[in-house]
Amino acid sequence: MKRLAIYCGSATPADPFYLDLAREVGATLATRGIGVVYGGGRLGLMGAIADAALAAGGEVIGVIPQALVDAEVAHRGLSELHVVPGMHQRKQLFTDLSDGFVTLPGGTGTMDELWEALSWAQLGYHADPVGLLNARGYYDHLVAFWAQMAQVGFLRAQHRDLLIVGDTLDTLLDRMGGHVPTQPIVRMDAGDL
């Protein structure tokens, strides 16, 4: 994996653990020679991951909608900053520029990005690993929901492993490195759907 799209919050939670986690992820990816593709913001976890990766000599590519540039939240010190018209173009460029996806703690925007990466993998629009960093159990309920979808039958058996979960970055990256693409929906027979 040469570049990873990193999905995370633009907020700054009161607990410093989350900013420290983002900084650790940014520095670790840079040290491993893995470029960061992220939302292009300077605030919250987004800014922390970008600053740490840059400080460690890493490549950081931001992809940000024009509306957020106009709101003056763009990070101006990145390796590259792509300004796009809206969120759809942003997520497409994340996919085009990356070899995988890692989701850190975040809110609704982070969830939107994660679910779209999973949906696109399920459909066959990409075959890249989709990782979830479940630091401090932040995503325990989401992981349980993923299992519930499979148990009920809304998640096909061949897609259960699309969500790769790790509680540390090292564990997650190791698991993502072993990712084997699954059979996408677009290549299934109608009887299998």
PDB file of C-alpha atoms in Angstrom:
ATOM      1  CA  MET A   1       0.000   0.000   0.000  1.00  0.00           C
ATOM      2  CA  LYS A   2       1.624   3.202  -1.197  1.00  0.00           C
ATOM      3  CA  ARG A   3      -1.163   5.565  -0.125  1.00  0.00           C
ATOM      4  CA  LEU A   4      -4.079   5.226   2.261  1.00  0.00           C
ATOM      5  CA  ALA A   5      -7.207   7.341   2.396  1.00  0.00           C
ATOM      6  CA  ILE A   6      -7.675   8.290   6.029  1.00  0.00           C
ATOM      7  CA  TYR A   7     -11.180   9.023   7.234  1.00  0.00           C
ATOM      8  CA  CYS A   8     -11.435  10.829  10.577  1.00  0.00           C
ATOM      9  CA  GLY A   9     -13.173  13.649  12.380  1.00  0.00           C
ATOM     10  CA  SER A  10     -12.572  17.344  11.855  1.00  0.00           C
ATOM     11  CA  ALA A  11     -13.636  17.946  15.465  1.00  0.00           C
ATOM     12  CA  THR A  12     -11.330  18.182  18.473  1.00  0.00           C
ATOM     13  CA  PRO A  13     -12.775  16.048  21.289  1.00  0.00           C
ATOM     14  CA  ALA A  14     -12.067  17.046  24.879  1.00  0.00           C
ATOM     15  CA  ASP A  15     -10.177  13.788  25.494  1.00  0.00           C
ATOM     16  CA  PRO A  16      -6.625  14.290  24.133  1.00  0.00           C
ATOM     17  CA  PHE A  17      -6.429  10.567  23.321  1.00  0.00           C
ATOM     18  CA  TYR A  18      -8.043  11.153  19.921  1.00  0.00           C
ATOM     19  CA  LEU A  19      -5.662  13.874  18.743  1.00  0.00           C
ATOM     20  CA  ASP A  20      -2.729  11.821  20.020  1.00  0.00           C
ATOM     21  CA  LEU A  21      -4.040   8.820  18.084  1.00  0.00           C
ATOM     22  CA  ALA A  22      -4.285  10.874  14.879  1.00  0.00           C
ATOM     23  CA  ARG A  23      -0.742  12.170  15.368  1.00  0.00           C
ATOM     24  CA  GLU A  24       0.530   8.632  15.960  1.00  0.00           C
ATOM     25  CA  VAL A  25      -1.187   7.377  12.804  1.00  0.00           C
ATOM     26  CA  GLY A  26       0.208  10.221  10.697  1.00  0.00           C
ATOM     27  CA  ALA A  27       3.760   9.772  11.964  1.00  0.00           C
ATOM     28  CA  THR A  28       3.638   5.983  11.653  1.00  0.00           C
ATOM     29  CA  LEU A  29       2.359   6.048   8.089  1.00  0.00           C
ATOM     30  CA  ALA A  30       5.061   8.543   7.092  1.00  0.00           C
ATOM     31  CA  THR A  31       7.745   6.419   8.767  1.00  0.00           C
ATOM     32  CA  ARG A  32       6.500   3.372   6.843  1.00  0.00           C
ATOM     33  CA  GLY A  33       6.596   5.318   3.571  1.00  0.00           C
ATOM     34  CA  ILE A  34       2.815   5.266   3.171  1.00  0.00           C
ATOM     35  CA  GLY A  35       1.283   8.465   1.848  1.00  0.00           C
ATOM     36  CA  VAL A  36      -1.816   9.990   3.428  1.00  0.00           C
ATOM     37  CA  VAL A  37      -4.839  11.014   1.391  1.00  0.00           C
ATOM     38  CA  TYR A  38      -7.376  12.798   3.577  1.00  0.00           C
ATOM     39  CA  GLY A  39     -10.050  15.481   3.688  1.00  0.00           C
ATOM     40  CA  GLY A  40      -7.687  18.445   3.332  1.00  0.00           C
ATOM     41  CA  GLY A  41      -8.699  20.211   6.538  1.00  0.00           C
ATOM     42  CA  ARG A  42      -6.506  21.852   9.153  1.00  0.00           C
ATOM     43  CA  LEU A  43      -8.821  21.259  12.134  1.00  0.00           C
ATOM     44  CA  GLY A  44      -9.361  18.395  14.558  1.00  0.00           C
ATOM     45  CA  LEU A  45      -8.066  14.903  13.892  1.00  0.00           C
ATOM     46  CA  MET A  46      -7.731  15.756  10.214  1.00  0.00           C
ATOM     47  CA  GLY A  47      -5.243  18.530  10.899  1.00  0.00           C
ATOM     48  CA  ALA A  48      -3.401  16.458  13.509  1.00  0.00           C
ATOM     49  CA  ILE A  49      -2.836  13.521  11.180  1.00  0.00           C
ATOM     50  CA  ALA A  50      -1.667  15.793   8.355  1.00  0.00           C
ATOM     51  CA  ASP A  51       0.723  17.797  10.547  1.00  0.00           C
ATOM     52  CA  ALA A  52       2.254  14.659  12.093  1.00  0.00           C
ATOM     53  CA  ALA A  53       2.753  12.962   8.736  1.00  0.00           C
ATOM     54  CA  LEU A  54       4.317  16.100   7.257  1.00  0.00           C
ATOM     55  CA  ALA A  55       6.597  16.552  10.291  1.00  0.00           C
ATOM     56  CA  ALA A  56       7.797  12.961   9.804  1.00  0.00           C
ATOM     57  CA  GLY A  57       8.604  13.664   6.139  1.00  0.00           C
ATOM     58  CA  GLY A  58       5.535  11.974   4.666  1.00  0.00           C
ATOM     59  CA  GLU A  59       3.430  12.736   1.632  1.00  0.00           C
ATOM     60  CA  VAL A  60       0.036  14.247   2.488  1.00  0.00           C
ATOM     61  CA  ILE A  61      -2.582  14.842  -0.177  1.00  0.00           C
ATOM     62  CA  GLY A  62      -5.722  16.742   0.759  1.00  0.00           C
ATOM     63  CA  VAL A  63      -9.028  16.560  -1.105  1.00  0.00           C
ATOM     64  CA  ILE A  64     -11.462  19.247  -0.042  1.00  0.00           C
ATOM     65  CA  PRO A  65     -14.716  20.675  -1.420  1.00  0.00           C
ATOM     66  CA  GLN A  66     -14.707  24.318  -2.487  1.00  0.00           C
ATOM     67  CA  ALA A  67     -17.279  25.182   0.189  1.00  0.00           C
ATOM     68  CA  LEU A  68     -14.830  24.161   2.928  1.00  0.00           C
ATOM     69  CA  VAL A  69     -12.024  26.138   1.280  1.00  0.00           C
ATOM     70  CA  ASP A  70     -14.380  29.136   1.313  1.00  0.00           C
ATOM     71  CA  ALA A  71     -14.983  28.505   5.032  1.00  0.00           C
ATOM     72  CA  GLU A  72     -11.197  28.801   5.516  1.00  0.00           C
ATOM     73  CA  VAL A  73     -10.646  25.328   6.961  1.00  0.00           C
ATOM     74  CA  ALA A  74      -8.269  24.097   4.230  1.00  0.00           C
ATOM     75  CA  HIS A  75      -4.745  23.049   5.239  1.00  0.00           C
ATOM     76  CA  ARG A  76      -2.383  25.138   3.108  1.00  0.00           C
ATOM     77  CA  GLY A  77       0.872  23.308   3.900  1.00  0.00           C
ATOM     78  CA  LEU A  78       0.231  19.932   2.240  1.00  0.00           C
ATOM     79  CA  SER A  79       2.183  18.068  -0.421  1.00  0.00           C
ATOM     80  CA  GLU A  80      -0.869  18.535  -2.663  1.00  0.00           C
ATOM     81  CA  LEU A  81      -4.303  20.045  -2.163  1.00  0.00           C
ATOM     82  CA  HIS A  82      -7.080  19.121  -4.588  1.00  0.00           C
ATOM     83  CA  VAL A  83     -10.138  21.377  -4.488  1.00  0.00           C
ATOM     84  CA  VAL A  84     -13.272  19.665  -5.813  1.00  0.00           C
ATOM     85  CA  PRO A  85     -16.860  20.854  -6.365  1.00  0.00           C
ATOM     86  CA  GLY A  86     -18.510  18.603  -3.773  1.00  0.00           C
ATOM     87  CA  MET A  87     -18.509  15.504  -1.615  1.00  0.00           C
ATOM     88  CA  HIS A  88     -19.145  13.002  -4.418  1.00  0.00           C
ATOM     89  CA  GLN A  89     -16.050  14.143  -6.305  1.00  0.00           C
ATOM     90  CA  ARG A  90     -14.096  14.153  -3.047  1.00  0.00           C
ATOM     91  CA  LYS A  91     -14.859  10.493  -2.294  1.00  0.00           C
ATOM     92  CA  GLN A  92     -14.150   9.472  -5.894  1.00  0.00           C
ATOM     93  CA  LEU A  93     -10.734  11.144  -5.736  1.00  0.00           C
ATOM     94  CA  PHE A  94     -10.002   9.457  -2.382  1.00  0.00           C
ATOM     95  CA  THR A  95     -10.613   6.147  -4.140  1.00  0.00           C
ATOM     96  CA  ASP A  96      -8.605   7.083  -7.245  1.00  0.00           C
ATOM     97  CA  LEU A  97      -5.549   8.263  -5.268  1.00  0.00           C
ATOM     98  CA  SER A  98      -5.421   5.483  -2.640  1.00  0.00           C
ATOM     99  CA  ASP A  99      -4.614   1.800  -2.286  1.00  0.00           C
ATOM    100  CA  GLY A 100      -6.839   1.326   0.761  1.00  0.00           C
ATOM    101  CA  PHE A 101      -8.891   3.081   3.423  1.00  0.00           C
ATOM    102  CA  VAL A 102      -8.404   3.512   7.173  1.00  0.00           C
ATOM    103  CA  THR A 103     -11.149   4.935   9.364  1.00  0.00           C
ATOM    104  CA  LEU A 104     -10.211   6.568  12.666  1.00  0.00           C
ATOM    105  CA  PRO A 105     -12.746   7.876  15.196  1.00  0.00           C
ATOM    106  CA  GLY A 106     -15.064  10.481  13.762  1.00  0.00           C
ATOM    107  CA  GLY A 107     -18.660  11.510  13.278  1.00  0.00           C
ATOM    108  CA  THR A 108     -21.245  11.497  10.514  1.00  0.00           C
ATOM    109  CA  GLY A 109     -18.885  12.541   7.715  1.00  0.00           C
ATOM    110  CA  THR A 110     -16.449   9.818   8.711  1.00  0.00           C
ATOM    111  CA  MET A 111     -19.277   7.274   8.747  1.00  0.00           C
ATOM    112  CA  ASP A 112     -20.444   8.423   5.319  1.00  0.00           C
ATOM    113  CA  GLU A 113     -16.952   7.850   3.921  1.00  0.00           C
ATOM    114  CA  LEU A 114     -16.527   4.450   5.578  1.00  0.00           C
ATOM    115  CA  TRP A 115     -19.899   3.121   4.425  1.00  0.00           C
ATOM    116  CA  GLU A 116     -19.335   4.331   0.885  1.00  0.00           C
ATOM    117  CA  ALA A 117     -15.908   2.647   0.742  1.00  0.00           C
ATOM    118  CA  LEU A 118     -17.530  -0.599   1.949  1.00  0.00           C
ATOM    119  CA  SER A 119     -20.474  -0.273  -0.440  1.00  0.00           C
ATOM    120  CA  TRP A 120     -18.182   0.404  -3.395  1.00  0.00           C
ATOM    121  CA  ALA A 121     -16.041  -2.630  -2.475  1.00  0.00           C
ATOM    122  CA  GLN A 122     -19.165  -4.781  -2.263  1.00  0.00           C
ATOM    123  CA  LEU A 123     -20.291  -3.590  -5.692  1.00  0.00           C
ATOM    124  CA  GLY A 124     -16.842  -3.964  -7.252  1.00  0.00           C
ATOM    125  CA  TYR A 125     -16.002  -0.295  -7.851  1.00  0.00           C
ATOM    126  CA  HIS A 126     -12.701  -0.938  -6.067  1.00  0.00           C
ATOM    127  CA  ALA A 127     -10.941  -3.974  -4.614  1.00  0.00           C
ATOM    128  CA  ASP A 128      -8.893  -2.182  -1.947  1.00  0.00           C
ATOM    129  CA  PRO A 129      -8.854  -3.035   1.770  1.00  0.00           C
ATOM    130  CA  VAL A 130     -11.199  -1.073   4.048  1.00  0.00           C
ATOM    131  CA  GLY A 131      -9.824  -0.804   7.585  1.00  0.00           C
ATOM    132  CA  LEU A 132     -11.422   0.347  10.819  1.00  0.00           C
ATOM    133  CA  LEU A 133      -9.132   1.436  13.659  1.00  0.00           C
ATOM    134  CA  ASN A 134     -11.187   0.480  16.697  1.00  0.00           C
ATOM    135  CA  ALA A 135      -8.972   2.284  19.203  1.00  0.00           C
ATOM    136  CA  ARG A 136     -10.234   2.130  22.778  1.00  0.00           C
ATOM    137  CA  GLY A 137     -13.335   0.300  21.567  1.00  0.00           C
ATOM    138  CA  TYR A 138     -14.707   3.424  19.864  1.00  0.00           C
ATOM    139  CA  TYR A 139     -16.328   1.327  17.138  1.00  0.00           C
ATOM    140  CA  ASP A 140     -17.426  -1.705  19.194  1.00  0.00           C
ATOM    141  CA  HIS A 141     -21.096  -1.036  18.454  1.00  0.00           C
ATOM    142  CA  LEU A 142     -20.434  -0.556  14.736  1.00  0.00           C
ATOM    143  CA  VAL A 143     -18.512  -3.859  14.603  1.00  0.00           C
ATOM    144  CA  ALA A 144     -21.433  -5.548  16.384  1.00  0.00           C
ATOM    145  CA  PHE A 145     -23.843  -3.960  13.879  1.00  0.00           C
ATOM    146  CA  TRP A 146     -21.737  -5.304  10.983  1.00  0.00           C
ATOM    147  CA  ALA A 147     -22.040  -8.785  12.509  1.00  0.00           C
ATOM    148  CA  GLN A 148     -25.796  -8.253  12.981  1.00  0.00           C
ATOM    149  CA  MET A 149     -26.216  -7.378   9.295  1.00  0.00           C
ATOM    150  CA  ALA A 150     -24.462 -10.628   8.382  1.00  0.00           C
ATOM    151  CA  GLN A 151     -26.442 -12.676  10.887  1.00  0.00           C
ATOM    152  CA  VAL A 152     -29.784 -11.375   9.623  1.00  0.00           C
ATOM    153  CA  GLY A 153     -28.771 -11.845   5.977  1.00  0.00           C
ATOM    154  CA  PHE A 154     -28.343  -8.289   4.717  1.00  0.00           C
ATOM    155  CA  LEU A 155     -24.585  -8.814   4.327  1.00  0.00           C
ATOM    156  CA  ARG A 156     -23.621 -11.682   2.041  1.00  0.00           C
ATOM    157  CA  ALA A 157     -21.208 -14.287   3.366  1.00  0.00           C
ATOM    158  CA  GLN A 158     -18.591 -13.406   0.734  1.00  0.00           C
ATOM    159  CA  HIS A 159     -18.631  -9.773   1.907  1.00  0.00           C
ATOM    160  CA  ARG A 160     -18.327 -10.281   5.670  1.00  0.00           C
ATOM    161  CA  ASP A 161     -14.554  -9.803   5.554  1.00  0.00           C
ATOM    162  CA  LEU A 162     -14.709  -6.501   3.671  1.00  0.00           C
ATOM    163  CA  LEU A 163     -14.518  -4.613   6.961  1.00  0.00           C
ATOM    164  CA  ILE A 164     -11.051  -5.178   8.407  1.00  0.00           C
ATOM    165  CA  VAL A 165     -10.854  -4.273  12.094  1.00  0.00           C
ATOM    166  CA  GLY A 166      -7.848  -3.713  14.348  1.00  0.00           C
ATOM    167  CA  ASP A 167      -7.463  -2.073  17.742  1.00  0.00           C
ATOM    168  CA  THR A 168      -3.931  -0.835  16.953  1.00  0.00           C
ATOM    169  CA  LEU A 169      -2.574   0.620  13.731  1.00  0.00           C
ATOM    170  CA  ASP A 170       0.099  -2.084  13.415  1.00  0.00           C
ATOM    171  CA  THR A 171      -2.487  -4.857  13.746  1.00  0.00           C
ATOM    172  CA  LEU A 172      -4.804  -3.138  11.297  1.00  0.00           C
ATOM    173  CA  LEU A 173      -2.105  -2.550   8.673  1.00  0.00           C
ATOM    174  CA  ASP A 174      -0.962  -6.178   8.952  1.00  0.00           C
ATOM    175  CA  ARG A 175      -4.531  -7.383   8.402  1.00  0.00           C
ATOM    176  CA  MET A 176      -5.040  -4.988   5.520  1.00  0.00           C
ATOM    177  CA  GLY A 177      -1.812  -6.234   3.927  1.00  0.00           C
ATOM    178  CA  GLY A 178      -3.340  -9.716   3.792  1.00  0.00           C
ATOM    179  CA  HIS A 179      -6.558  -8.494   2.145  1.00  0.00           C
ATOM    180  CA  VAL A 180      -7.911 -10.715  -0.613  1.00  0.00           C
ATOM    181  CA  PRO A 181     -10.594  -9.083  -2.773  1.00  0.00           C
ATOM    182  CA  THR A 182     -13.985 -10.799  -2.653  1.00  0.00           C
ATOM    183  CA  GLN A 183     -16.467 -11.508  -5.403  1.00  0.00           C
ATOM    184  CA  PRO A 184     -18.281  -8.225  -6.064  1.00  0.00           C
ATOM    185  CA  ILE A 185     -22.015  -8.072  -6.617  1.00  0.00           C
ATOM    186  CA  VAL A 186     -21.538  -7.045 -10.262  1.00  0.00           C
ATOM    187  CA  ARG A 187     -19.849 -10.399 -10.936  1.00  0.00           C
ATOM    188  CA  MET A 188     -22.462 -12.575  -9.210  1.00  0.00           C
ATOM    189  CA  ASP A 189     -25.189 -14.588 -10.856  1.00  0.00           C
ATOM    190  CA  ALA A 190     -28.697 -13.344 -10.229  1.00  0.00           C
ATOM    191  CA  GLY A 191     -29.402 -16.519  -8.238  1.00  0.00           C
ATOM    192  CA  ASP A 192     -26.613 -15.629  -5.782  1.00  0.00           C
ATOM    193  CA  LEU A 193     -28.104 -12.232  -5.057  1.00  0.00           C
TER     194      LEU A 193
END
